[in-house]
């Protein structure tokens, strides 16, 4: 019988010393809105947010992370564009949603890794434009962890928005939901709108682990225009060159819109593949995951991390240096990513999830904030194949900010 080991990788950012800029819309910090802090920040800095409601955010050409220290914390939208190779950035702990037909999150033409952690998106589409909750275009390495793309029902005369729309990019999703919006019901002058896809991709390298994809339902038909809308696909692979690896995913397509007097429409498909040259690989098993109750920790303190895994898995904790993005994708496809000689703690088999107390490091002199990533890895020792599980980012900050 195959035995699975579960290894834990600690990834600590190795960027130069960075400043922390503080934002609180009620005052008392350096800024009351996020954009002025970003405009002031330098490459590698961190914008740390207190509870509040903020305007649109745009990061253009410099690696500035935006991290919510307190919840709830919301912004209209985030756009990140034109990042050169080098420092990765993190977007963590925000709720997004504002303008109709405008993506809540846009990641455009980025050569540096982007880590999107616990960000929730919800906005309304009018149906007049083909859009999505999150848009990823021409990005080298984007990782979504514990995120939600919730496209609501179209309010205009047309189709529902997609949850995530990615093109010409490498994208990883862990423990994330992507829901397409429902099409608008038909009126006397229009047919019912089609449901949006949960995820739509073209020429992308995708890894989906513990992901829920839901296609939007089609809008109902109405005389005299008739024509109910088709249900949306859970996963729509369009164009050319998609490479898709999946493990532990749920695909639920949308259903066709109803009409008692019009020709029926079509239900959506779990996977709609109308592209060319798609490579699709399904991995068996369940993605192990980690969880914690706090968004930020003081340097040198302790973090209680819940480890959730299959009852018969073995756990092996290993410490490895790196930066966000280094291990998230290149290590996925059948390569060994850990060295058991480096193990610092091992348990298993274990009958249930348990809590692991992690000793957090002191930050180097001059560094006010750094994210450390814990990531479980299911490894098959017989073949060396490895699948990375849902990671956890621990935001460690200087005691000055507590």
PDB file of N, CA, C and O in Angstrom, residues 184-188 190-193 217-231 255-267:
ATOM      1  N   UNK A 184     -28.954  37.212 -16.661  1.00  0.00           N
ATOM      2  CA  UNK A 184     -30.139  37.995 -16.332  1.00  0.00           C
ATOM      3  C   UNK A 184     -31.386  37.378 -16.950  1.00  0.00           C
ATOM      4  O   UNK A 184     -31.343  36.890 -18.083  1.00  0.00           O
ATOM      5  N   UNK A 185     -32.506  37.367 -16.249  1.00  0.00           N
ATOM      6  CA  UNK A 185     -33.745  36.855 -16.854  1.00  0.00           C
ATOM      7  C   UNK A 185     -34.135  37.655 -18.096  1.00  0.00           C
ATOM      8  O   UNK A 185     -33.925  38.869 -18.164  1.00  0.00           O
ATOM      9  N   UNK A 186     -34.691  36.947 -19.076  1.00  0.00           N
ATOM     10  CA  UNK A 186     -35.100  37.608 -20.304  1.00  0.00           C
ATOM     11  C   UNK A 186     -36.301  38.511 -20.100  1.00  0.00           C
ATOM     12  O   UNK A 186     -37.138  38.294 -19.221  1.00  0.00           O
ATOM     13  N   UNK A 187     -36.380  39.531 -20.950  1.00  0.00           N
ATOM     14  CA  UNK A 187     -37.507  40.455 -20.939  1.00  0.00           C
ATOM     15  C   UNK A 187     -38.173  40.425 -22.316  1.00  0.00           C
ATOM     16  O   UNK A 187     -37.768  39.661 -23.198  1.00  0.00           O
ATOM     17  N   UNK A 188     -39.145  41.266 -22.524  1.00  0.00           N
ATOM     18  CA  UNK A 188     -39.841  41.294 -23.808  1.00  0.00           C
ATOM     19  C   UNK A 188     -38.912  41.667 -24.951  1.00  0.00           C
ATOM     20  O   UNK A 188     -39.153  41.319 -26.107  1.00  0.00           O
ATOM     21  N   UNK A 190     -35.430  41.050 -24.873  1.00  0.00           N
ATOM     22  CA  UNK A 190     -34.140  40.363 -24.816  1.00  0.00           C
ATOM     23  C   UNK A 190     -34.315  38.921 -24.359  1.00  0.00           C
ATOM     24  O   UNK A 190     -35.271  38.585 -23.651  1.00  0.00           O
ATOM     25  N   UNK A 191     -33.378  38.086 -24.766  1.00  0.00           N
ATOM     26  CA  UNK A 191     -33.340  36.708 -24.299  1.00  0.00           C
ATOM     27  C   UNK A 191     -32.664  36.640 -22.934  1.00  0.00           C
ATOM     28  O   UNK A 191     -32.004  37.581 -22.501  1.00  0.00           O
ATOM     29  N   UNK A 192     -32.816  35.512 -22.284  1.00  0.00           N
ATOM     30  CA  UNK A 192     -32.130  35.301 -21.018  1.00  0.00           C
ATOM     31  C   UNK A 192     -30.624  35.217 -21.214  1.00  0.00           C
ATOM     32  O   UNK A 192     -30.139  34.692 -22.221  1.00  0.00           O
ATOM     33  N   UNK A 193     -29.861  35.741 -20.281  1.00  0.00           N
ATOM     34  CA  UNK A 193     -28.405  35.716 -20.389  1.00  0.00           C
ATOM     35  C   UNK A 193     -27.821  34.373 -20.005  1.00  0.00           C
ATOM     36  O   UNK A 193     -28.407  33.617 -19.210  1.00  0.00           O
ATOM     37  N   UNK A 217     -26.085  29.977 -13.333  1.00  0.00           N
ATOM     38  CA  UNK A 217     -27.290  29.489 -14.016  1.00  0.00           C
ATOM     39  C   UNK A 217     -27.687  30.450 -15.138  1.00  0.00           C
ATOM     40  O   UNK A 217     -27.435  31.666 -15.057  1.00  0.00           O
ATOM     41  N   UNK A 218     -28.300  29.889 -16.165  1.00  0.00           N
ATOM     42  CA  UNK A 218     -28.809  30.721 -17.245  1.00  0.00           C
ATOM     43  C   UNK A 218     -30.059  31.484 -16.828  1.00  0.00           C
ATOM     44  O   UNK A 218     -30.825  31.036 -15.967  1.00  0.00           O
ATOM     45  N   UNK A 219     -30.270  32.654 -17.451  1.00  0.00           N
ATOM     46  CA  UNK A 219     -31.466  33.429 -17.167  1.00  0.00           C
ATOM     47  C   UNK A 219     -32.686  32.828 -17.838  1.00  0.00           C
ATOM     48  O   UNK A 219     -32.596  32.162 -18.878  1.00  0.00           O
ATOM     49  N   UNK A 220     -33.831  33.046 -17.283  1.00  0.00           N
ATOM     50  CA  UNK A 220     -35.065  32.482 -17.832  1.00  0.00           C
ATOM     51  C   UNK A 220     -35.469  33.192 -19.123  1.00  0.00           C
ATOM     52  O   UNK A 220     -35.088  34.346 -19.367  1.00  0.00           O
ATOM     53  N   UNK A 221     -36.239  32.493 -19.956  1.00  0.00           N
ATOM     54  CA  UNK A 221     -36.728  33.069 -21.198  1.00  0.00           C
ATOM     55  C   UNK A 221     -38.080  33.726 -21.016  1.00  0.00           C
ATOM     56  O   UNK A 221     -38.795  33.458 -20.038  1.00  0.00           O
ATOM     57  N   UNK A 222     -38.431  34.597 -21.961  1.00  0.00           N
ATOM     58  CA  UNK A 222     -39.704  35.306 -21.856  1.00  0.00           C
ATOM     59  C   UNK A 222     -40.197  35.681 -23.250  1.00  0.00           C
ATOM     60  O   UNK A 222     -39.409  36.085 -24.103  1.00  0.00           O
ATOM     61  N   UNK A 223     -41.463  35.510 -23.466  1.00  0.00           N
ATOM     62  CA  UNK A 223     -42.052  35.932 -24.742  1.00  0.00           C
ATOM     63  C   UNK A 223     -42.113  37.464 -24.817  1.00  0.00           C
ATOM     64  O   UNK A 223     -42.251  38.133 -23.787  1.00  0.00           O
ATOM     65  N   UNK A 224     -41.985  38.073 -26.010  1.00  0.00           N
ATOM     66  CA  UNK A 224     -41.875  37.402 -27.323  1.00  0.00           C
ATOM     67  C   UNK A 224     -40.439  37.047 -27.713  1.00  0.00           C
ATOM     68  O   UNK A 224     -40.213  36.299 -28.655  1.00  0.00           O
ATOM     69  N   UNK A 225     -39.433  37.600 -26.993  1.00  0.00           N
ATOM     70  CA  UNK A 225     -38.044  37.332 -27.406  1.00  0.00           C
ATOM     71  C   UNK A 225     -37.649  35.895 -27.135  1.00  0.00           C
ATOM     72  O   UNK A 225     -36.834  35.309 -27.835  1.00  0.00           O
ATOM     73  N   UNK A 226     -38.245  35.305 -26.094  1.00  0.00           N
ATOM     74  CA  UNK A 226     -38.021  33.910 -25.769  1.00  0.00           C
ATOM     75  C   UNK A 226     -36.580  33.656 -25.382  1.00  0.00           C
ATOM     76  O   UNK A 226     -35.911  34.506 -24.812  1.00  0.00           O
ATOM     77  N   UNK A 227     -36.042  32.457 -25.688  1.00  0.00           N
ATOM     78  CA  UNK A 227     -34.627  32.171 -25.521  1.00  0.00           C
ATOM     79  C   UNK A 227     -34.074  32.248 -24.112  1.00  0.00           C
ATOM     80  O   UNK A 227     -33.466  33.251 -23.749  1.00  0.00           O
ATOM     81  N   UNK A 228     -34.249  31.197 -23.264  1.00  0.00           N
ATOM     82  CA  UNK A 228     -33.550  31.184 -21.991  1.00  0.00           C
ATOM     83  C   UNK A 228     -32.047  31.050 -22.201  1.00  0.00           C
ATOM     84  O   UNK A 228     -31.580  30.593 -23.247  1.00  0.00           O
ATOM     85  N   UNK A 229     -31.258  31.410 -21.210  1.00  0.00           N
ATOM     86  CA  UNK A 229     -29.804  31.352 -21.323  1.00  0.00           C
ATOM     87  C   UNK A 229     -29.243  29.998 -20.951  1.00  0.00           C
ATOM     88  O   UNK A 229     -29.825  29.244 -20.154  1.00  0.00           O
ATOM     89  N   UNK A 230     -28.085  29.672 -21.537  1.00  0.00           N
ATOM     90  CA  UNK A 230     -27.392  28.436 -21.195  1.00  0.00           C
ATOM     91  C   UNK A 230     -26.734  28.546 -19.821  1.00  0.00           C
ATOM     92  O   UNK A 230     -26.347  29.632 -19.371  1.00  0.00           O
ATOM     93  N   UNK A 231     -26.568  27.403 -19.170  1.00  0.00           N
ATOM     94  CA  UNK A 231     -25.826  27.364 -17.921  1.00  0.00           C
ATOM     95  C   UNK A 231     -24.337  27.546 -18.175  1.00  0.00           C
ATOM     96  O   UNK A 231     -23.809  27.178 -19.223  1.00  0.00           O
ATOM     97  N   UNK A 255     -27.135  25.495 -14.483  1.00  0.00           N
ATOM     98  CA  UNK A 255     -28.244  24.868 -15.202  1.00  0.00           C
ATOM     99  C   UNK A 255     -28.860  25.884 -16.159  1.00  0.00           C
ATOM    100  O   UNK A 255     -28.739  27.102 -15.978  1.00  0.00           O
ATOM    101  N   UNK A 256     -29.508  25.363 -17.177  1.00  0.00           N
ATOM    102  CA  UNK A 256     -30.138  26.225 -18.174  1.00  0.00           C
ATOM    103  C   UNK A 256     -31.298  26.997 -17.568  1.00  0.00           C
ATOM    104  O   UNK A 256     -31.960  26.534 -16.628  1.00  0.00           O
ATOM    105  N   UNK A 257     -31.528  28.186 -18.124  1.00  0.00           N
ATOM    106  CA  UNK A 257     -32.661  28.975 -17.685  1.00  0.00           C
ATOM    107  C   UNK A 257     -33.980  28.307 -18.032  1.00  0.00           C
ATOM    108  O   UNK A 257     -34.090  27.559 -19.010  1.00  0.00           O
ATOM    109  N   UNK A 258     -34.988  28.565 -17.225  1.00  0.00           N
ATOM    110  CA  UNK A 258     -36.291  27.933 -17.418  1.00  0.00           C
ATOM    111  C   UNK A 258     -37.173  28.754 -18.355  1.00  0.00           C
ATOM    112  O   UNK A 258     -37.042  29.971 -18.442  1.00  0.00           O
ATOM    113  N   UNK A 259     -38.055  28.042 -19.074  1.00  0.00           N
ATOM    114  CA  UNK A 259     -39.059  28.706 -19.906  1.00  0.00           C
ATOM    115  C   UNK A 259     -40.120  27.685 -20.283  1.00  0.00           C
ATOM    116  O   UNK A 259     -39.790  26.604 -20.788  1.00  0.00           O
ATOM    117  N   UNK A 260     -41.352  28.029 -20.049  1.00  0.00           N
ATOM    118  CA  UNK A 260     -42.444  27.091 -20.349  1.00  0.00           C
ATOM    119  C   UNK A 260     -42.888  27.138 -21.797  1.00  0.00           C
ATOM    120  O   UNK A 260     -43.541  26.218 -22.287  1.00  0.00           O
ATOM    121  N   UNK A 261     -42.514  28.209 -22.506  1.00  0.00           N
ATOM    122  CA  UNK A 261     -43.033  28.372 -23.861  1.00  0.00           C
ATOM    123  C   UNK A 261     -41.950  28.612 -24.905  1.00  0.00           C
ATOM    124  O   UNK A 261     -42.258  28.963 -26.038  1.00  0.00           O
ATOM    125  N   UNK A 262     -40.693  28.440 -24.532  1.00  0.00           N
ATOM    126  CA  UNK A 262     -39.580  28.680 -25.454  1.00  0.00           C
ATOM    127  C   UNK A 262     -38.747  27.417 -25.610  1.00  0.00           C
ATOM    128  O   UNK A 262     -38.759  26.541 -24.741  1.00  0.00           O
ATOM    129  N   UNK A 263     -37.999  27.296 -26.691  1.00  0.00           N
ATOM    130  CA  UNK A 263     -37.098  26.159 -26.840  1.00  0.00           C
ATOM    131  C   UNK A 263     -36.103  26.094 -25.684  1.00  0.00           C
ATOM    132  O   UNK A 263     -35.651  27.126 -25.188  1.00  0.00           O
ATOM    133  N   UNK A 264     -35.779  24.879 -25.234  1.00  0.00           N
ATOM    134  CA  UNK A 264     -34.898  24.766 -24.067  1.00  0.00           C
ATOM    135  C   UNK A 264     -33.463  25.196 -24.390  1.00  0.00           C
ATOM    136  O   UNK A 264     -33.001  25.109 -25.529  1.00  0.00           O
ATOM    137  N   UNK A 265     -32.781  25.642 -23.372  1.00  0.00           N
ATOM    138  CA  UNK A 265     -31.357  25.959 -23.471  1.00  0.00           C
ATOM    139  C   UNK A 265     -30.554  24.777 -22.924  1.00  0.00           C
ATOM    140  O   UNK A 265     -31.117  23.772 -22.465  1.00  0.00           O
ATOM    141  N   UNK A 266     -29.222  24.882 -22.963  1.00  0.00           N
ATOM    142  CA  UNK A 266     -28.350  23.786 -22.548  1.00  0.00           C
ATOM    143  C   UNK A 266     -27.773  24.046 -21.156  1.00  0.00           C
ATOM    144  O   UNK A 266     -27.410  25.179 -20.820  1.00  0.00           O
ATOM    145  N   UNK A 267     -27.692  22.981 -20.367  1.00  0.00           N
ATOM    146  CA  UNK A 267     -26.982  23.067 -19.106  1.00  0.00           C
ATOM    147  C   UNK A 267     -25.482  23.249 -19.356  1.00  0.00           C
ATOM    148  O   UNK A 267     -24.958  22.857 -20.410  1.00  0.00           O
TER     149      UNK A 267
END
